[in-house]
Coordinates of C-alpha atoms in Angstrom, one line a residue:
M8 CA 44.1 32.5 68.0
N9 CA 46.7 31.4 70.6
A10 CA 47.0 30.7 74.3
Q11 CA 46.4 34.4 75.2
I12 CA 44.3 35.8 72.4
G13 CA 40.9 34.5 71.4
H14 CA 41.0 31.2 73.4
L15 CA 38.1 31.8 75.8
T16 CA 34.3 31.7 75.5
L17 CA 32.4 34.4 77.3
E18 CA 31.2 31.9 79.8
Q19 CA 34.7 30.7 80.5
A20 CA 35.8 34.3 81.0
R21 CA 32.9 35.0 83.4
A22 CA 33.9 32.0 85.4
E23 CA 37.3 33.7 86.0
L24 CA 35.7 36.7 87.6
K25 CA 36.7 35.9 91.2
R26 CA 37.8 38.5 93.7
D27 CA 41.2 38.4 95.3
P28 CA 40.4 37.4 98.9
S29 CA 43.4 39.0 100.4
P30 CA 42.6 42.3 102.2
V31 CA 43.7 45.7 101.1
S32 CA 43.4 48.4 103.8
P33 CA 41.8 51.8 103.2
I34 CA 43.7 54.9 104.2
G35 CA 43.8 55.0 108.0
D36 CA 42.8 57.9 110.3
T37 CA 46.4 58.4 111.4
E38 CA 47.5 58.9 107.8
Y39 CA 44.8 61.5 107.2
Q40 CA 46.1 63.4 110.2
Q41 CA 49.7 63.1 108.9
R42 CA 48.5 64.6 105.6
I43 CA 47.1 67.7 107.4
E44 CA 50.4 68.1 109.3
R45 CA 52.3 67.9 106.1
A46 CA 50.1 70.6 104.6
R47 CA 50.8 72.8 107.7
T48 CA 54.5 72.3 107.3
L49 CA 54.3 73.5 103.7
L50 CA 52.2 76.4 104.7
R51 CA 54.8 77.5 107.2
Q52 CA 57.5 77.3 104.6
Q53 CA 55.6 79.6 102.3
G54 CA 54.6 82.1 105.1
L55 CA 50.9 81.3 104.8
Q56 CA 48.4 80.8 107.6
A57 CA 45.7 78.6 106.1
L58 CA 44.9 76.2 103.2
L59 CA 41.4 76.1 101.7
V60 CA 40.7 72.8 99.9
T61 CA 37.4 72.5 98.0
A62 CA 35.4 69.4 97.0
G63 CA 37.2 67.0 94.8
T64 CA 40.2 64.6 95.1
S65 CA 42.3 66.9 97.2
L66 CA 39.5 67.2 99.8
R67 CA 39.3 63.5 99.8
Y68 CA 43.0 63.3 100.3
V69 CA 43.0 65.5 103.5
S70 CA 39.7 64.6 105.0
G71 CA 38.3 61.3 103.5
I72 CA 35.3 63.2 102.1
P73 CA 34.8 61.7 98.6
W74 CA 32.4 64.2 97.2
G75 CA 32.8 65.9 93.8
A76 CA 32.4 69.7 93.3
S77 CA 29.1 71.3 92.7
E78 CA 27.6 74.8 92.9
R79 CA 27.3 74.3 96.7
L80 CA 30.5 75.0 98.5
V81 CA 32.0 72.0 100.4
A82 CA 35.5 72.7 101.6
M83 CA 38.0 72.4 104.4
L84 CA 40.0 75.2 105.9
I85 CA 43.3 74.0 107.5
P86 CA 44.8 76.6 109.8
L87 CA 48.3 76.5 111.2
H88 CA 47.0 75.6 114.6
G89 CA 43.9 73.9 115.9
E90 CA 41.3 71.8 114.3
P91 CA 40.4 72.3 110.6
S92 CA 36.9 73.6 109.7
V93 CA 34.7 71.9 107.2
F94 CA 32.1 74.0 105.3
C95 CA 29.0 72.2 104.1
P96 CA 25.3 72.8 103.4
A97 CA 23.4 72.2 106.6
F98 CA 21.1 69.6 105.0
E99 CA 24.2 67.4 104.2
E100 CA 25.4 67.2 107.8
G101 CA 24.4 63.6 108.3
S102 CA 26.2 62.5 105.2
L103 CA 29.2 64.6 106.0
Q104 CA 29.6 63.0 109.5
H105 CA 29.7 59.6 107.9
A106 CA 32.4 60.6 105.4
L107 CA 34.7 62.8 107.5
R108 CA 37.8 61.0 108.8
V109 CA 39.5 63.7 110.9
P110 CA 38.4 65.9 113.8
A111 CA 37.0 69.2 112.5
H112 CA 34.7 72.0 113.3
L113 CA 31.5 71.8 111.2
R114 CA 30.6 75.2 109.7
L115 CA 27.2 74.6 108.2
W116 CA 25.4 77.1 106.0
E117 CA 21.8 77.4 104.8
E118 CA 20.8 77.6 101.2
H119 CA 20.2 81.4 101.3
E120 CA 23.6 82.1 102.9
D121 CA 27.0 83.0 101.3
P122 CA 29.4 80.2 102.4
Q123 CA 32.4 82.3 101.3
S124 CA 31.5 84.8 103.9
L125 CA 31.6 82.0 106.5
V126 CA 35.0 80.9 105.2
A127 CA 36.3 84.5 105.5
H128 CA 35.0 84.9 109.0
T129 CA 36.5 81.6 110.1
A130 CA 39.9 82.5 108.5
H131 CA 39.8 85.8 110.3
E132 CA 39.2 84.0 113.6
S133 CA 42.3 81.9 112.9
H134 CA 44.3 85.1 112.2
A135 CA 44.8 83.8 108.6
D136 CA 45.7 86.9 106.5
A137 CA 47.3 84.7 103.8
I138 CA 45.2 81.8 102.4
A139 CA 46.4 79.2 100.0
L140 CA 43.5 78.2 97.7
D141 CA 43.1 74.8 96.1
P142 CA 44.0 75.1 92.4
A143 CA 40.9 73.0 91.5
A144 CA 38.6 75.5 93.2
P145 CA 36.1 77.1 90.8
V146 CA 36.7 80.7 89.8
A147 CA 33.5 81.6 91.5
V148 CA 34.9 80.5 94.8
L149 CA 38.0 82.7 94.3
T150 CA 36.0 85.8 93.3
R151 CA 33.4 85.5 96.1
L152 CA 36.1 84.8 98.7
Q153 CA 38.1 87.9 97.6
A154 CA 34.9 89.9 97.9
A155 CA 34.2 88.5 101.4
A156 CA 37.8 88.9 102.6
P157 CA 39.1 92.0 100.8
H158 CA 42.1 92.3 103.1
A159 CA 43.2 88.7 102.9
R160 CA 46.0 87.6 100.5
I161 CA 44.8 84.6 98.5
V162 CA 47.4 82.6 96.7
D163 CA 47.7 79.5 94.5
A164 CA 48.0 76.4 96.6
T165 CA 49.4 74.2 93.8
A166 CA 52.8 73.8 95.5
I167 CA 51.2 72.7 98.7
I168 CA 48.7 70.3 97.2
D169 CA 51.3 68.8 95.0
G170 CA 53.8 68.7 97.8
C171 CA 51.4 66.6 99.8
R172 CA 50.0 64.3 97.1
M173 CA 52.9 63.6 94.6
C174 CA 54.8 61.0 96.8
K175 CA 52.5 58.1 97.7
S176 CA 52.6 56.3 101.0
A177 CA 52.8 52.5 101.4
A178 CA 49.0 52.4 101.9
E179 CA 48.4 54.4 98.7
L180 CA 50.8 52.2 96.7
A181 CA 48.9 49.1 98.0
L182 CA 45.6 50.5 96.8
M183 CA 47.1 51.3 93.4
Q184 CA 48.6 47.8 93.2
R185 CA 45.2 46.2 93.8
A186 CA 43.6 48.4 91.2
T187 CA 46.2 47.6 88.6
D188 CA 46.0 43.9 89.5
I189 CA 42.3 44.0 88.8
T190 CA 42.7 45.8 85.5
L191 CA 45.4 43.5 84.3
K192 CA 43.2 40.5 84.9
V193 CA 40.4 42.3 83.0
H194 CA 42.8 42.8 80.1
R195 CA 43.8 39.1 80.1
L196 CA 40.1 38.0 79.9
V197 CA 39.3 40.6 77.2
A198 CA 42.2 39.3 75.1
G199 CA 40.8 35.8 75.6
I200 CA 37.3 36.5 74.4
V201 CA 38.0 38.5 71.2
H202 CA 36.8 36.9 68.0
E203 CA 36.1 38.0 64.5
G204 CA 32.9 40.1 64.4
I205 CA 32.8 41.1 68.0
A206 CA 31.9 44.7 68.5
A207 CA 33.9 47.2 70.5
S208 CA 30.7 47.9 72.6
E209 CA 30.5 44.3 73.6
L210 CA 34.1 44.4 74.9
K211 CA 33.4 47.6 76.7
A212 CA 30.4 46.1 78.4
F213 CA 32.4 43.1 79.5
I214 CA 35.2 45.3 80.8
D215 CA 32.9 47.4 82.9
H216 CA 31.2 44.3 84.4
A217 CA 34.5 42.6 85.0
H218 CA 36.0 45.5 86.9
R219 CA 33.0 45.6 89.1
A220 CA 32.9 41.8 89.7
L221 CA 36.6 41.7 90.6
G222 CA 36.3 44.2 93.4
A223 CA 36.8 47.7 91.9
D224 CA 35.0 50.6 93.5
G225 CA 32.6 50.5 90.6
G226 CA 32.8 49.7 86.9
S227 CA 35.4 51.0 84.6
T228 CA 36.5 54.6 85.2
F229 CA 37.1 54.9 81.4
C230 CA 37.4 52.5 78.5
I231 CA 38.8 52.8 75.0
V232 CA 38.6 49.8 72.6
Q233 CA 39.9 50.4 69.1
F234 CA 40.4 48.0 66.1
G235 CA 42.6 48.4 63.0
H236 CA 42.6 51.9 61.5
A237 CA 41.0 53.4 64.7
T238 CA 44.2 52.7 66.6
A239 CA 45.8 55.6 64.8
F240 CA 43.7 58.0 66.9
P241 CA 45.0 58.1 70.5
H242 CA 41.5 58.4 72.0
G243 CA 39.6 56.7 69.3
I244 CA 36.9 57.8 66.8
P245 CA 33.1 57.8 66.9
G246 CA 31.1 54.7 66.1
D247 CA 31.0 51.0 67.1
Q248 CA 33.6 48.9 65.3
Q249 CA 33.6 45.2 64.6
L250 CA 36.8 43.2 64.8
R251 CA 38.1 41.8 61.5
A252 CA 40.7 39.2 60.9
N253 CA 44.3 40.4 61.2
D254 CA 43.3 43.7 62.9
L255 CA 45.3 45.4 65.6
I256 CA 43.5 45.6 68.9
L257 CA 44.1 48.5 71.4
V258 CA 42.4 48.4 74.8
D259 CA 43.0 51.2 77.3
T260 CA 41.0 51.0 80.6
G261 CA 41.2 51.3 84.3
C262 CA 39.3 51.3 87.6
T263 CA 39.7 52.6 91.2
V264 CA 40.2 50.9 94.5
G265 CA 39.7 53.1 97.6
G266 CA 39.7 56.0 95.1
Y267 CA 43.1 55.2 93.6
H268 CA 43.4 54.6 89.9
S269 CA 44.7 52.0 87.5
D270 CA 45.4 52.8 83.8
I271 CA 46.7 50.1 81.5
T272 CA 46.9 49.8 77.7
R273 CA 47.5 46.6 75.8
C274 CA 48.0 46.5 72.0
Y275 CA 48.2 43.2 70.1
S276 CA 47.5 41.5 66.8
F277 CA 44.4 39.5 66.1
G278 CA 45.4 36.8 63.6
R279 CA 48.4 37.2 61.3
T280 CA 50.9 39.8 62.4
D281 CA 51.7 42.5 59.8
P282 CA 55.5 43.0 59.6
E283 CA 55.1 46.8 59.8
H284 CA 52.9 46.5 62.9
E285 CA 55.5 44.3 64.5
R286 CA 58.3 46.7 63.6
I287 CA 56.5 49.7 65.2
W288 CA 55.4 47.5 68.2
E289 CA 59.0 46.6 68.9
L290 CA 60.0 50.3 68.7
E291 CA 57.2 51.3 71.1
H292 CA 58.3 48.5 73.5
A293 CA 61.9 49.8 73.3
A294 CA 60.9 53.4 74.0
Q295 CA 58.8 52.3 76.9
Q296 CA 61.7 50.3 78.4
A297 CA 64.1 53.2 77.8
A298 CA 61.9 55.6 79.8
F299 CA 61.6 53.0 82.6
A300 CA 65.4 52.4 82.7
A301 CA 66.0 56.1 82.9
V302 CA 64.1 56.5 86.2
H303 CA 65.9 57.2 89.4
P304 CA 65.4 59.7 92.2
G305 CA 66.5 63.1 91.2
I306 CA 66.1 62.7 87.4
T307 CA 63.7 65.2 85.9
C308 CA 60.4 64.2 84.3
E309 CA 61.5 65.8 81.0
A310 CA 64.7 63.7 81.0
V311 CA 62.6 60.5 81.2
D312 CA 60.5 61.7 78.3
R313 CA 63.6 62.5 76.4
A314 CA 64.9 58.9 76.9
A315 CA 61.8 57.5 75.3
R316 CA 61.6 60.1 72.5
K317 CA 65.3 59.5 71.6
V318 CA 64.6 55.8 70.8
I319 CA 61.7 56.9 68.5
E320 CA 63.7 59.7 66.8
D321 CA 66.8 57.5 66.3
A322 CA 64.5 55.2 64.3
G323 CA 63.7 58.1 62.0
L324 CA 60.3 59.1 63.4
G325 CA 59.3 62.5 64.7
P326 CA 61.1 64.7 65.8
G327 CA 59.2 66.2 68.7
Y328 CA 55.4 65.7 68.3
Q329 CA 55.6 65.3 64.5
L330 CA 54.0 62.3 62.9
P331 CA 54.8 59.5 62.2
G332 CA 56.1 59.5 65.8
L333 CA 55.0 60.3 69.4
P334 CA 52.2 62.9 69.4
H335 CA 52.0 63.5 73.1
R336 CA 53.8 63.2 76.4
T337 CA 55.4 60.0 77.5
G338 CA 53.4 59.8 80.7
H339 CA 51.4 61.3 83.6
G340 CA 51.2 61.1 87.3
C341 CA 48.5 58.9 88.8
G342 CA 46.8 58.5 92.1
L343 CA 43.5 59.8 93.3
D344 CA 43.3 61.5 89.9
L345 CA 43.8 59.5 86.7
H346 CA 46.0 62.3 85.5
E347 CA 47.9 64.3 88.1
T348 CA 51.3 65.9 88.8
P349 CA 54.0 65.2 87.8
Y350 CA 53.9 64.9 84.0
V351 CA 56.5 63.0 82.0
V352 CA 56.7 65.7 79.3
P353 CA 59.2 68.2 77.8
G354 CA 59.4 71.2 80.1
D355 CA 58.4 69.4 83.4
K356 CA 61.6 69.8 85.4
T357 CA 60.1 68.1 88.5
P358 CA 62.8 65.8 90.0
L359 CA 61.4 62.3 90.6
A360 CA 61.4 61.1 94.2
P361 CA 60.5 57.9 95.9
G362 CA 56.8 57.3 96.0
M363 CA 56.0 59.2 92.8
C364 CA 53.8 57.2 90.4
C365 CA 53.6 57.7 86.6
S366 CA 52.4 56.1 83.5
D367 CA 54.9 55.0 80.8
E368 CA 53.1 55.2 77.4
P369 CA 55.2 56.7 74.6
M370 CA 52.6 55.9 71.9
I371 CA 53.7 55.8 68.2
V372 CA 51.2 56.9 65.6
I373 CA 51.5 56.2 61.8
P374 CA 48.9 58.7 60.5
D375 CA 45.7 57.2 58.9
R376 CA 47.1 53.7 59.2
F377 CA 47.6 52.5 62.8
G378 CA 49.0 53.3 66.2
I379 CA 50.7 51.3 69.0
R380 CA 50.4 52.3 72.6
L381 CA 51.8 50.2 75.5
E382 CA 51.0 51.6 78.9
D383 CA 52.1 50.4 82.3
H384 CA 52.7 52.4 85.5
F385 CA 55.7 52.6 87.7
H386 CA 56.5 54.0 91.1
V387 CA 59.9 55.5 92.0
T388 CA 61.9 53.5 94.6
D389 CA 65.0 54.6 96.6
D390 CA 67.3 53.9 93.6
A391 CA 65.2 53.2 90.5
A392 CA 61.7 52.4 89.5
A393 CA 59.3 49.4 90.0
W394 CA 56.5 48.4 87.7
F395 CA 53.0 47.9 89.0
T396 CA 52.3 45.6 86.1
P397 CA 54.8 43.6 83.9
P398 CA 54.9 45.1 80.4
S399 CA 53.8 43.1 77.3
P400 CA 56.5 40.8 75.9
A401 CA 55.4 40.7 72.2
I402 CA 52.8 41.8 69.8
D403 CA 51.2 38.3 69.8
Q404 CA 51.8 37.8 73.6
P405 CA 50.3 40.7 75.5
F406 CA 51.0 39.2 78.9
V407 CA 53.9 37.7 80.7

């Protein structure tokens, strides 16, 4: 089709799957300890004595333990003073010791025991009468902990968790940069191998393989491939499509490196460009740029959303979430979770600060016809914003 779209064979694309040899460092032990001290500072500010973090990305953040939640409690209790305590099924002790990155007391429990009672006893030993509970903790953990510690005050730890995680360190930014570099290269190769008749499932399989081959933690963390009419649905429609001449192509995918996410969308024409597609693509591009230009420390998330939305509404679309127009928020935070605080959406008054990372994707949907989404991520600097990936220049040139 051109020098960026449809110009590669599958064999040529596979030959480009070479890992970046430059090293990218994992989060170091010192940084994990700094995170715990940051949590303690926030606990003191709120008059609380302990933080309980359950399995999931926040536990990974403070301890290095990369386990997901299950019906068996795995958690860390961080008191104001002394070593944290990690609660874990006894049979998982060996695996735990390989994953744990900070000094901690191991509080092991057997299958017939109530681990919440063990947490309550440990908190009492630490004189923790007020416990901040991870907002991602299952309701069952809350109710059982309340029953085991009826005299303790248990409060939502959202402000503490977000206060620790929202602003990324240099090491976190480097991991996110490597992840986005990998996904952008995958996008380039995908655009290269598209051809009439190719199935969305074929592209998804290649995307998964390419992420893995280029050094991601695994394959794709998610993958959306849409052609033509399907682009009007932000997250696609059921079924496996085949690419036709002059279709729009929308690909939204990402991976993780060291647990940190990438998330990039490219939307481009395959063959002849429809003038209406091009008009909406240019409007989407302008809205994305307006949001990026608005970013500086201190501006609220909702003000950045408003900057993108104004471009779209000034063109006669919307207003608000009405279609044709922008049906969802302009962006979301990203890090150890694909979607995390803060959110670039009306009502989110979080002031942006250096180190915060967000997507910029003010999608425009023309109902039952097509949609255009361009998505890149930025991080806030001392005075503005910086892209992780350069945005698309044109509907027939998805890459700089």
